Short mmCIF file of C-alpha atoms and ligand atoms in Angstrom, two decimals:
data_model
loop_
_atom_site.label_atom_id
_atom_site.label_comp_id
_atom_site.label_asym_id
_atom_site.label_seq_id
_atom_site.Cartn_x
_atom_site.Cartn_y
_atom_site.Cartn_z
CA MET A 1 -128.04 -179.28 33.38
CA ALA A 2 -126.68 -182.80 34.74
CA GLU A 3 -128.84 -184.87 37.30
CA PRO A 4 -127.74 -183.77 40.90
CA LYS A 5 -124.73 -185.65 41.98
CA ASN A 6 -126.56 -186.36 45.36
CA ASN A 7 -130.23 -186.93 46.09
CA VAL A 8 -129.22 -185.42 49.63
CA ILE A 9 -127.60 -182.43 49.83
CA ARG A 10 -125.77 -182.04 52.93
CA LEU A 11 -125.66 -178.71 54.76
CA ASP A 12 -122.13 -178.98 55.63
CA GLU A 13 -120.68 -179.43 51.71
CA LEU A 14 -122.49 -175.97 51.05
CA ASP A 15 -120.71 -172.94 50.55
CA MET A 16 -122.83 -170.21 52.17
CA GLY A 17 -120.85 -167.57 51.04
CA PHE A 18 -121.15 -168.42 47.34
CA ALA A 19 -124.20 -166.30 46.19
CA GLU A 20 -122.37 -163.45 48.13
CA ALA A 21 -119.45 -163.98 45.76
CA VAL A 22 -121.52 -164.26 42.50
CA ALA A 23 -122.93 -161.08 43.72
CA LYS A 24 -119.76 -159.53 43.90
CA ALA A 25 -118.44 -160.71 40.78
CA GLY A 26 -121.29 -159.25 38.88
CA GLY A 27 -124.12 -161.01 39.21
CA GLU A 28 -125.57 -158.51 41.93
CA LYS A 29 -129.20 -159.18 42.05
CA ILE A 30 -129.12 -163.06 42.27
CA ASN A 31 -130.64 -162.99 45.73
CA LEU A 32 -134.05 -161.45 44.41
CA CYS A 33 -134.74 -164.57 42.37
CA ILE A 34 -138.19 -166.00 43.46
CA GLN A 35 -137.82 -169.49 41.16
CA CYS A 36 -140.66 -168.49 39.03
CA GLY A 37 -138.68 -170.16 35.81
CA THR A 38 -139.53 -167.20 33.17
CA CYS A 39 -135.79 -167.68 32.36
CA THR A 40 -136.02 -171.00 31.80
CA ALA A 41 -139.20 -170.62 29.29
CA SER A 42 -137.35 -167.41 27.63
CA CYS A 43 -134.36 -169.76 26.87
CA PRO A 44 -133.27 -170.58 23.47
CA SER A 45 -130.53 -172.62 24.40
CA GLY A 46 -132.88 -174.71 27.06
CA ARG A 47 -135.39 -175.65 24.45
CA ARG A 48 -132.95 -177.99 22.98
CA THR A 49 -130.47 -178.95 25.85
CA ALA A 50 -130.52 -180.09 29.48
CA PHE A 51 -129.59 -176.78 30.45
CA ARG A 52 -131.71 -174.77 32.83
CA THR A 53 -131.41 -170.78 33.81
CA ARG A 54 -133.53 -171.04 36.89
CA GLN A 55 -132.02 -174.55 38.07
CA LEU A 56 -128.31 -172.92 37.66
CA ILE A 57 -129.36 -170.19 39.96
CA ARG A 58 -130.84 -172.07 42.85
CA ARG A 59 -127.76 -174.12 42.61
CA ALA A 60 -125.89 -170.88 42.81
CA LEU A 61 -128.24 -169.83 46.04
CA LEU A 62 -127.86 -172.93 47.81
CA GLY A 63 -123.97 -172.71 47.79
CA LEU A 64 -123.34 -175.68 45.08
CA ARG A 65 -120.26 -173.91 44.23
CA GLU A 66 -117.99 -176.97 42.91
CA GLU A 67 -121.02 -178.52 40.89
CA VAL A 68 -122.28 -175.05 39.45
CA LEU A 69 -118.42 -173.75 38.64
CA SER A 70 -117.54 -177.34 36.84
CA ASP A 71 -120.90 -177.64 34.94
CA LYS A 72 -120.40 -177.69 31.28
CA ASP A 73 -123.98 -176.12 30.54
CA LEU A 74 -122.44 -173.23 32.00
CA TRP A 75 -121.30 -172.56 28.73
CA LEU A 76 -124.57 -173.52 26.92
CA CYS A 77 -125.77 -169.48 27.44
CA THR A 78 -125.71 -167.27 24.17
CA THR A 79 -125.98 -164.44 26.47
CA CYS A 80 -129.30 -163.67 24.16
CA TYR A 81 -130.52 -161.47 27.32
CA ALA A 82 -134.02 -162.78 26.76
CA CYS A 83 -134.34 -163.67 30.18
CA LEU A 84 -132.75 -160.71 31.31
CA GLU A 85 -135.36 -158.41 30.04
CA ARG A 86 -138.18 -160.71 31.25
CA CYS A 87 -137.45 -161.43 34.60
CA PRO A 88 -140.15 -160.39 36.69
CA ARG A 89 -137.68 -159.83 39.74
CA GLY A 90 -134.90 -157.88 37.90
CA VAL A 91 -132.12 -160.45 38.74
CA ASP A 92 -130.51 -159.95 35.45
CA PRO A 93 -130.12 -163.98 35.00
CA THR A 94 -127.26 -163.07 32.22
CA ASP A 95 -125.01 -160.89 34.42
CA VAL A 96 -125.42 -163.99 36.89
CA ILE A 97 -124.41 -166.31 34.42
CA LEU A 98 -121.31 -163.86 33.24
CA ALA A 99 -120.22 -163.57 36.79
CA LEU A 100 -120.13 -167.54 37.40
CA ARG A 101 -118.63 -168.06 34.25
CA THR A 102 -115.74 -165.81 35.02
CA MET A 103 -115.82 -167.44 38.43
CA ALA A 104 -115.29 -170.87 36.88
CA ALA A 105 -112.65 -169.51 34.70
CA LYS A 106 -110.76 -168.27 37.77
CA ALA A 107 -111.09 -171.70 39.07
CA GLY A 108 -109.53 -173.41 35.80
CA HIS A 109 -112.79 -174.71 34.22
CA MET A 110 -112.50 -172.54 30.92
CA LEU A 111 -113.05 -174.69 27.72
CA ASP A 112 -110.21 -175.45 25.38
CA ARG A 113 -111.83 -173.60 22.63
CA HIS A 114 -112.35 -170.95 24.48
CA LYS A 115 -108.44 -170.46 25.34
CA MET A 116 -107.98 -170.60 21.73
CA VAL A 117 -110.18 -167.84 20.78
CA SER A 118 -108.82 -165.78 23.68
CA GLY A 119 -105.06 -166.57 22.46
CA PHE A 120 -106.00 -165.25 18.95
CA VAL A 121 -106.71 -161.90 20.34
CA ILE A 122 -103.78 -162.09 22.44
CA LYS A 123 -101.88 -163.14 19.33
CA TYR A 124 -103.53 -160.99 16.76
CA GLY A 125 -105.71 -158.78 18.53
CA HIS A 126 -108.58 -160.38 16.80
CA ALA A 127 -110.34 -163.04 17.97
CA VAL A 128 -111.35 -164.08 14.50
CA PRO A 129 -108.04 -163.32 12.77
CA ILE A 130 -107.26 -162.90 8.50
CA ASN A 131 -106.46 -165.67 6.57
CA GLU A 132 -104.56 -166.48 3.12
CA GLU A 133 -108.35 -166.63 1.58
CA ASN A 134 -109.73 -163.61 2.77
CA ARG A 135 -106.42 -161.54 2.28
CA LYS A 136 -106.92 -162.49 -1.64
CA LEU A 137 -110.85 -161.51 -1.44
CA ARG A 138 -110.02 -158.35 0.03
CA VAL A 139 -107.57 -157.60 -2.88
CA SER A 140 -109.93 -158.51 -5.51
CA LEU A 141 -112.48 -156.37 -3.93
CA GLY A 142 -110.27 -153.71 -3.96
CA LEU A 143 -109.58 -153.20 -0.08
CA SER A 144 -106.44 -153.29 1.21
CA GLU A 145 -104.71 -156.99 1.81
CA VAL A 146 -105.28 -156.32 5.60
CA PRO A 147 -107.73 -153.84 7.52
CA PRO A 148 -105.91 -150.82 8.90
CA THR A 149 -106.35 -152.65 12.40
CA THR A 150 -104.07 -154.38 14.68
CA HIS A 151 -103.34 -156.49 11.96
CA LYS A 152 -101.84 -153.51 9.93
CA SER A 153 -99.89 -152.10 13.04
CA LYS A 154 -97.42 -153.78 15.21
CA LYS A 155 -97.43 -150.76 17.73
CA ALA A 156 -101.22 -151.19 18.04
CA LEU A 157 -100.98 -155.33 18.73
CA ASN A 158 -97.96 -154.12 21.11
CA GLU A 159 -100.43 -152.42 23.38
CA VAL A 160 -103.18 -155.17 23.44
CA GLN A 161 -100.84 -157.60 24.50
CA GLU A 162 -99.30 -155.36 27.16
CA ILE A 163 -103.32 -154.70 28.65
CA THR A 164 -103.81 -158.56 28.55
CA LYS A 165 -100.38 -158.76 30.27
CA LYS A 166 -101.00 -156.15 32.90
CA THR A 167 -104.58 -157.70 33.80
CA GLY A 168 -103.45 -160.93 34.47
CA PHE A 169 -105.79 -162.33 31.38
CA ALA A 170 -102.52 -163.84 29.43
CA LYS A 171 -101.79 -165.69 32.41
CA LEU A 172 -105.16 -166.65 33.09
CA VAL A 173 -105.96 -168.24 29.59
CA CYS A 174 -102.32 -169.90 29.66
CA PHE A 175 -101.31 -167.94 26.64
CA GLU A 176 -97.71 -169.29 25.82
CA TRP A 177 -95.23 -166.03 24.57
CA LYS A 178 -93.29 -167.37 21.80
CA MET B 1 -121.99 -136.31 9.05
CA GLN B 2 -118.49 -138.09 10.26
CA TYR B 3 -118.33 -141.29 12.04
CA ALA B 4 -115.19 -143.50 13.22
CA LEU B 5 -115.83 -146.56 11.17
CA PHE B 6 -115.37 -149.74 13.97
CA LEU B 7 -114.63 -152.51 11.58
CA GLY B 8 -114.31 -155.69 14.23
CA CYS B 9 -112.91 -159.05 13.42
CA VAL B 10 -115.82 -160.81 11.37
CA ILE B 11 -116.59 -157.84 8.83
CA PRO B 12 -112.87 -157.27 7.37
CA ASN B 13 -111.60 -160.91 8.15
CA ARG B 14 -114.47 -163.36 6.54
CA TYR B 15 -116.84 -161.13 5.05
CA PRO B 16 -114.78 -158.10 3.62
CA GLY B 17 -117.91 -157.63 1.45
CA ILE B 18 -119.98 -156.14 4.18
CA GLU B 19 -116.83 -153.54 4.52
CA LEU B 20 -116.68 -152.69 0.99
CA ALA B 21 -120.54 -152.03 0.86
CA MET B 22 -120.05 -149.57 3.76
CA ARG B 23 -117.52 -147.92 2.42
CA ASN B 24 -119.51 -147.48 -1.12
CA VAL B 25 -122.67 -146.86 0.66
CA ALA B 26 -121.90 -144.38 3.56
CA PRO B 27 -121.05 -141.29 1.23
CA THR B 28 -124.04 -141.31 -0.65
CA LEU B 29 -125.94 -140.97 2.77
CA GLY B 30 -123.55 -138.13 3.25
CA ILE B 31 -121.86 -140.08 5.95
CA GLU B 32 -117.91 -139.51 5.85
CA LEU B 33 -115.86 -142.86 7.48
CA LYS B 34 -112.73 -142.25 9.48
CA ASP B 35 -111.04 -145.55 9.70
CA MET B 36 -109.90 -146.15 13.35
CA GLU B 37 -106.51 -147.50 12.81
CA GLY B 38 -104.88 -149.83 14.90
CA ALA B 39 -108.03 -151.22 16.55
CA SER B 40 -108.71 -154.71 17.65
CA CYS B 41 -111.07 -157.12 18.58
CA CYS B 42 -114.00 -155.09 20.26
CA PRO B 43 -113.59 -157.63 22.36
CA ALA B 44 -116.04 -160.05 22.18
CA PRO B 45 -118.68 -159.95 24.36
CA GLY B 46 -119.71 -163.39 24.42
CA VAL B 47 -115.60 -164.55 25.10
CA PHE B 48 -114.19 -161.53 27.08
CA LYS B 49 -117.14 -161.08 29.54
CA SER B 50 -117.35 -164.36 30.58
CA PHE B 51 -113.62 -164.63 31.23
CA HIS B 52 -112.50 -161.77 32.73
CA GLN B 53 -114.30 -158.31 32.96
CA PRO B 54 -111.47 -155.76 33.69
CA THR B 55 -109.53 -157.34 30.52
CA TRP B 56 -113.03 -156.93 28.35
CA LEU B 57 -113.29 -153.05 29.95
CA ALA B 58 -109.81 -152.02 29.20
CA LEU B 59 -109.65 -153.43 25.72
CA ALA B 60 -112.69 -151.80 24.79
CA ALA B 61 -111.42 -148.41 26.29
CA ARG B 62 -108.33 -148.78 24.35
CA ASN B 63 -110.65 -149.12 21.01
CA LEU B 64 -113.13 -146.34 22.15
CA ILE B 65 -109.97 -143.78 22.93
CA ILE B 66 -109.00 -144.22 19.12
CA ALA B 67 -112.09 -142.63 18.18
CA GLU B 68 -112.12 -139.84 21.14
CA THR B 69 -108.81 -139.30 19.62
CA LEU B 70 -110.45 -138.74 16.32
CA GLY B 71 -113.17 -136.34 17.84
CA THR B 72 -115.84 -138.49 16.06
CA ASN B 73 -118.68 -141.09 17.40
CA ILE B 74 -118.17 -144.52 16.45
CA VAL B 75 -120.37 -146.46 14.00
CA THR B 76 -120.36 -150.12 13.70
CA LEU B 77 -122.19 -152.76 11.41
CA CYS B 78 -121.78 -155.79 13.77
CA ASN B 79 -124.31 -156.18 17.20
CA GLY B 80 -121.42 -158.05 19.08
CA CYS B 81 -119.44 -154.79 18.60
CA TYR B 82 -122.15 -152.53 19.04
CA GLY B 83 -122.95 -154.60 22.15
CA SER B 84 -119.30 -154.31 23.55
CA LEU B 85 -118.34 -150.72 22.92
CA LYS B 86 -121.66 -149.31 23.49
CA GLU B 87 -122.01 -151.09 27.28
CA ALA B 88 -118.05 -150.38 27.87
CA ASN B 89 -118.65 -146.60 27.06
CA GLU B 90 -121.88 -146.43 29.35
CA ILE B 91 -119.97 -148.47 32.40
CA LEU B 92 -116.88 -146.49 31.91
CA LYS B 93 -118.84 -142.83 31.48
CA MET B 94 -121.17 -143.90 34.71
CA ASP B 95 -118.82 -145.82 37.16
CA SER B 96 -115.88 -143.67 38.13
CA SER B 97 -114.16 -146.65 39.80
CA LYS B 98 -114.32 -148.68 36.93
CA ARG B 99 -112.92 -145.76 34.82
CA ASP B 100 -110.28 -145.13 37.09
CA GLU B 101 -109.60 -149.09 37.34
CA VAL B 102 -109.45 -148.88 33.58
CA ASN B 103 -107.02 -145.80 33.25
CA LYS B 104 -104.72 -147.20 35.63
CA ILE B 105 -103.90 -150.20 33.54
CA LEU B 106 -103.86 -147.62 30.28
CA ARG B 107 -101.73 -145.20 31.75
CA ASP B 108 -98.41 -146.45 30.82
CA LEU B 109 -99.70 -146.67 27.10
CA ASN B 110 -100.15 -142.85 27.42
CA LYS B 111 -103.77 -143.30 27.06
CA GLU B 112 -107.04 -142.18 28.70
CA PHE B 113 -110.45 -142.88 28.66
CA LYS B 114 -112.20 -139.64 28.72
CA GLY B 115 -116.16 -140.46 27.93
CA ALA B 116 -115.99 -137.86 24.91
CA ILE B 117 -117.74 -140.04 22.12
CA ASP B 118 -120.77 -142.11 21.48
CA VAL B 119 -121.19 -145.68 19.94
CA LYS B 120 -124.06 -146.01 17.68
CA HIS B 121 -124.68 -148.91 15.33
CA PHE B 122 -125.21 -148.30 11.82
CA VAL B 123 -129.07 -149.11 11.42
CA GLU B 124 -129.34 -146.61 14.71
CA VAL B 125 -127.75 -143.88 12.66
CA VAL B 126 -129.79 -144.21 9.17
CA TYR B 127 -133.08 -144.44 11.49
CA SER B 128 -132.53 -141.30 13.61
CA GLU B 129 -130.34 -139.50 11.76
CA ILE B 130 -131.35 -140.06 7.97
CA GLY B 131 -134.79 -141.24 8.51
CA THR B 132 -137.25 -143.44 6.18
CA GLU B 133 -139.01 -140.28 4.90
CA LYS B 134 -135.59 -138.70 3.52
CA LEU B 135 -134.46 -142.72 2.53
CA ARG B 136 -137.39 -143.03 0.75
CA GLY B 137 -136.25 -140.56 -1.53
CA LEU B 138 -132.90 -142.22 -1.93
CA VAL B 139 -134.21 -145.16 -3.37
CA LYS B 140 -133.69 -146.00 -7.09
CA LYS B 141 -134.60 -149.39 -7.38
CA PRO B 142 -137.49 -150.64 -5.06
CA LEU B 143 -136.64 -154.38 -3.83
CA ASN B 144 -139.96 -156.10 -4.70
CA LEU B 145 -138.80 -159.15 -2.13
CA ASN B 146 -140.23 -161.25 1.35
CA VAL B 147 -137.54 -160.52 3.52
CA ALA B 148 -137.01 -162.25 6.80
CA ILE B 149 -135.53 -159.73 9.33
CA GLN B 150 -132.80 -161.07 11.91
CA TYR B 151 -132.51 -158.05 14.39
CA GLY B 152 -130.08 -159.95 16.38
CA CYS B 153 -129.77 -159.59 20.29
CA HIS B 154 -126.88 -157.37 21.08
CA LEU B 155 -128.68 -154.35 19.09
CA LEU B 156 -131.71 -153.90 21.49
CA LYS B 157 -130.60 -155.97 24.95
CA PRO B 158 -130.08 -155.21 27.53
CA THR B 159 -131.97 -151.98 27.72
CA LYS B 160 -130.20 -151.04 30.56
CA TYR B 161 -127.46 -149.47 28.36
CA ARG B 162 -129.72 -148.30 25.36
CA LYS B 163 -133.09 -146.94 24.78
CA VAL B 164 -134.99 -149.08 22.53
CA GLU B 165 -139.18 -149.03 21.60
CA SER B 166 -139.65 -152.72 22.31
CA THR B 167 -137.33 -155.99 22.70
CA GLU B 168 -140.16 -158.17 22.22
CA ARG B 169 -141.65 -156.87 19.15
CA PRO B 170 -139.73 -153.64 17.61
CA LYS B 171 -140.67 -152.12 14.62
CA PHE B 172 -137.66 -149.82 13.07
CA LEU B 173 -135.95 -151.89 11.13
CA ASP B 174 -138.90 -153.76 9.57
CA GLU B 175 -139.51 -150.10 8.59
CA LEU B 176 -135.78 -149.77 7.25
CA VAL B 177 -136.59 -152.78 5.27
CA GLU B 178 -140.03 -151.92 3.71
CA VAL B 179 -139.16 -148.19 3.36
CA LEU B 180 -136.89 -149.89 0.31
CA GLY B 181 -139.97 -151.60 -1.21
CA SER B 182 -140.21 -154.99 0.36
CA ARG B 183 -141.91 -156.70 2.56
CA SER B 184 -141.21 -158.15 6.18
CA VAL B 185 -142.63 -161.45 6.83
CA PRO B 186 -143.73 -162.22 10.06
CA TYR B 187 -142.14 -165.64 11.16
CA ARG B 188 -142.42 -167.42 14.34
CA ASP B 189 -139.82 -166.67 16.75
CA LYS B 190 -138.55 -164.02 14.80
CA MET B 191 -136.56 -162.50 18.07
CA MET B 192 -134.91 -165.41 18.93
CA CYS B 193 -131.21 -165.48 19.17
CA CYS B 194 -129.27 -167.15 16.28
CA GLY B 195 -127.46 -168.88 18.17
CA ALA B 196 -123.94 -167.89 17.59
CA GLY B 197 -123.16 -166.12 20.54
CA GLY B 198 -121.76 -166.46 24.14
CA GLY B 199 -119.09 -168.25 23.11
CA VAL B 200 -121.15 -171.30 22.05
CA LYS B 201 -120.71 -171.46 18.68
CA ALA B 202 -116.96 -172.14 19.53
CA SER B 203 -117.89 -174.14 22.46
CA ASN B 204 -120.81 -176.19 21.46
CA PRO B 205 -121.02 -175.95 17.74
CA ASP B 206 -124.22 -178.26 17.10
CA VAL B 207 -126.24 -176.52 19.95
CA SER B 208 -125.42 -173.04 18.04
CA LEU B 209 -126.29 -174.46 14.87
CA ASP B 210 -129.83 -176.49 15.45
CA MET B 211 -130.64 -172.75 16.92
CA ALA B 212 -129.75 -171.87 13.69
CA LYS B 213 -131.58 -174.51 12.04
CA GLU B 214 -134.92 -173.41 13.54
CA LYS B 215 -134.75 -169.87 12.64
CA LEU B 216 -134.41 -171.24 8.97
CA GLU B 217 -137.31 -173.58 9.21
CA ASN B 218 -139.51 -170.63 10.71
CA MET B 219 -138.05 -168.18 7.72
CA ARG B 220 -138.58 -170.98 5.29
CA ASP B 221 -142.37 -171.86 6.18
CA ALA B 222 -143.00 -167.77 6.16
CA GLY B 223 -141.98 -167.71 2.51
CA ALA B 224 -138.30 -165.86 3.16
CA GLU B 225 -136.80 -164.80 -0.41
CA CYS B 226 -133.88 -163.77 1.63
CA ILE B 227 -132.73 -162.97 4.93
CA VAL B 228 -131.37 -159.13 5.80
CA SER B 229 -129.77 -158.56 9.30
CA PRO B 230 -127.59 -155.84 10.51
CA CYS B 231 -125.32 -158.12 12.55
CA ALA B 232 -122.24 -159.77 10.88
CA PHE B 233 -122.06 -162.79 13.37
CA CYS B 234 -125.67 -163.50 12.60
CA HIS B 235 -124.87 -163.26 8.86
CA LEU B 236 -122.17 -165.64 9.48
CA GLN B 237 -124.33 -167.80 11.64
CA PHE B 238 -127.06 -167.93 8.61
CA ASP B 239 -124.78 -167.42 5.66
CA ARG B 240 -122.00 -170.28 7.06
CA GLY B 241 -124.26 -171.83 9.40
CA GLN B 242 -126.46 -173.16 6.11
CA VAL B 243 -123.37 -175.00 4.46
CA ASP B 244 -122.49 -176.71 7.63
CA ILE B 245 -126.52 -177.91 8.29
CA ARG B 246 -126.46 -179.32 4.53
CA ASN B 247 -122.93 -180.88 5.46
CA LYS B 248 -123.96 -182.03 8.65
CA LEU B 249 -127.59 -182.92 8.95
CA GLY B 250 -128.50 -182.94 4.88
CA VAL B 251 -130.94 -180.26 4.77
CA ASP B 252 -130.97 -177.72 2.15
CA PHE B 253 -132.54 -174.02 2.79
CA ASN B 254 -130.66 -171.93 0.12
CA ILE B 255 -131.61 -168.94 1.69
CA PRO B 256 -129.52 -165.89 0.73
CA VAL B 257 -128.15 -163.84 3.41
CA LEU B 258 -127.73 -160.30 3.33
CA HIS B 259 -126.40 -157.92 5.49
CA TYR B 260 -128.58 -154.34 5.63
CA VAL B 261 -126.15 -152.17 4.39
CA GLN B 262 -125.55 -154.55 1.37
CA PHE B 263 -129.51 -154.67 0.93
CA LEU B 264 -129.66 -151.10 1.39
CA GLY B 265 -127.00 -150.56 -1.45
CA LEU B 266 -129.07 -152.72 -3.62
CA ALA B 267 -131.79 -150.38 -3.48
CA LEU B 268 -129.64 -147.37 -3.53
CA GLY B 269 -128.63 -148.44 -7.36
CA PHE B 270 -125.13 -149.85 -6.64
CA ALA B 271 -124.20 -153.18 -8.60
CA PRO B 272 -123.78 -156.41 -6.73
CA ASP B 273 -120.03 -156.34 -6.87
CA LYS B 274 -119.90 -152.72 -5.40
CA LEU B 275 -121.52 -154.27 -2.27
CA GLY B 276 -119.51 -157.53 -2.18
CA LEU B 277 -122.32 -159.70 -2.30
CA TYR B 278 -120.79 -162.34 -4.68
CA SER B 279 -118.66 -163.57 -1.63
CA ASN B 280 -121.12 -165.03 0.34
CA ALA B 281 -121.56 -168.98 0.80
CA ILE B 282 -125.07 -168.94 -0.13
CA PRO B 283 -125.30 -167.28 -3.55
CA VAL B 284 -127.33 -164.23 -3.99
CA ASP B 285 -128.54 -165.07 -7.57
CA SER B 286 -132.10 -166.03 -6.91
CA VAL B 287 -132.60 -162.34 -5.16
CA LEU B 288 -130.69 -160.65 -7.94
CA LYS B 289 -132.52 -162.23 -10.86
CA LYS B 290 -136.35 -161.27 -8.96
CA LEU B 291 -134.59 -157.76 -9.02
CA GLU B 292 -134.42 -157.68 -12.81
CA ALA B 293 -137.91 -159.05 -13.38
CA PRO B 294 -140.44 -156.61 -14.49
CA ILE B 295 -142.69 -155.66 -11.69
CA VAL B 296 -146.34 -156.80 -12.36
CA ALA B 297 -148.64 -154.94 -10.79
S1 SF4 C 1 -137.07 -165.16 35.97
FE1 SF4 C 1 -135.98 -164.53 37.31
S2 SF4 C 1 -137.17 -164.93 39.34
FE2 SF4 C 1 -137.86 -166.31 37.99
S3 SF4 C 1 -136.80 -167.61 38.15
FE3 SF4 C 1 -135.58 -166.63 36.44
S4 SF4 C 1 -134.06 -165.30 37.67
FE4 SF4 C 1 -135.35 -166.51 39.15
S1 SF4 C 2 -129.21 -164.77 28.02
FE1 SF4 C 2 -128.46 -166.90 28.06
S2 SF4 C 2 -129.61 -168.27 30.11
FE2 SF4 C 2 -131.12 -166.35 29.43
S3 SF4 C 2 -132.25 -167.03 27.80
FE3 SF4 C 2 -130.54 -166.54 26.92
S4 SF4 C 2 -129.52 -168.00 26.77
FE4 SF4 C 2 -130.60 -168.75 27.96
#
């Protein structure tokens, strides 16, 4: 996690409703945190980066909204759930992180690579769509050239696209319909 | 025993050899597979749950409904698909307000989530519905190998949506490997994440690869002759990851990676080409060669 922008945290710059908003977005138990650090100690991502789960939770609890939501380290969690299983207070830190990510996405902080993967799901129904090489491989293995999924059915793909339109997801990831 | 086969993305579109292995191995185990026509991405938990949870739930529900229509439980070969579908299914069954919300979205598509089926992982089906004793009797070719097992995170966690014996020291996959004649080698940080999940492989490939490298070092140091995983995404991470590590960091591990269904297939006597074993990035020759050698008592 990056160094705090200011060494002094001014009360009037804090969003006092932030923790509650996080709770509402799916990180319901964020307020139970006692800052023991078990989450950070369990984190395979924090082992090699500056990402600190405990610190992230503390900042969110303090109400450092912008700082938390725009922090690129928020995207370093692999959702391995090690912290969630070990947290002695049942904070479910992974759920807090997922909630923060959905808030970050809404605030326009989604990463380009993630927009791309989301676009694949809307366009093909698959986050990892088929390619030429694997069409050939499938045939050489004696399988159908494309799997019996949205790759084979236009109707099925339309359904997926309808859902992403209805929920506002296509808009959220700036998908361009062509 | 009938199951609806949920393919997901990585298996049919990057490792169709795993799909082939499943289609060949399942009947030997007495499992009849039905295709889930028109299924989509599960959708990937790291991606969709991180961006927009109602969309994650609605797309997962659409997949679940395909199996409800078939009237069979789902079997998956990927921890990501398992995590997404299992959790979504439990949430939609337990939480009526979320179920109503999803059904409202699906109404125009003439679909409704009813909560009529369950979601199982292939290794869960093998362990609880076939069992190690029966499996022992089916083995035609004991696999005399030192295996590094990769459980993968979403097979076991979060436990609020599934019952597992232990997330720190689970045993069932070790049993499923050892009953086939192999030894599961203990290695440092065995339960650590492969590094691929949560959208990290897409957004921070170097961090993701570094996690895989740490695990590969630990597996190598423990004398692993191959890696066996029940997860297609861990499989991709370790198989193609070794190529990326070689190209980017100049470190060569050369440890073959097999999906559990492929590994099981070998023990059941299937030829490697019936299990799609020749389409891995890291060749499996060393494993096959060892299996040909006579076992010296
Ligand atoms: S393990 Fe739980 S209680 Fe401890 S710091 Fe992390 S979130 Fe807070
Ligand atoms: S779930 Fe995320 S934050 Fe928690 S230990 Fe795993 S990678 Fe770290």
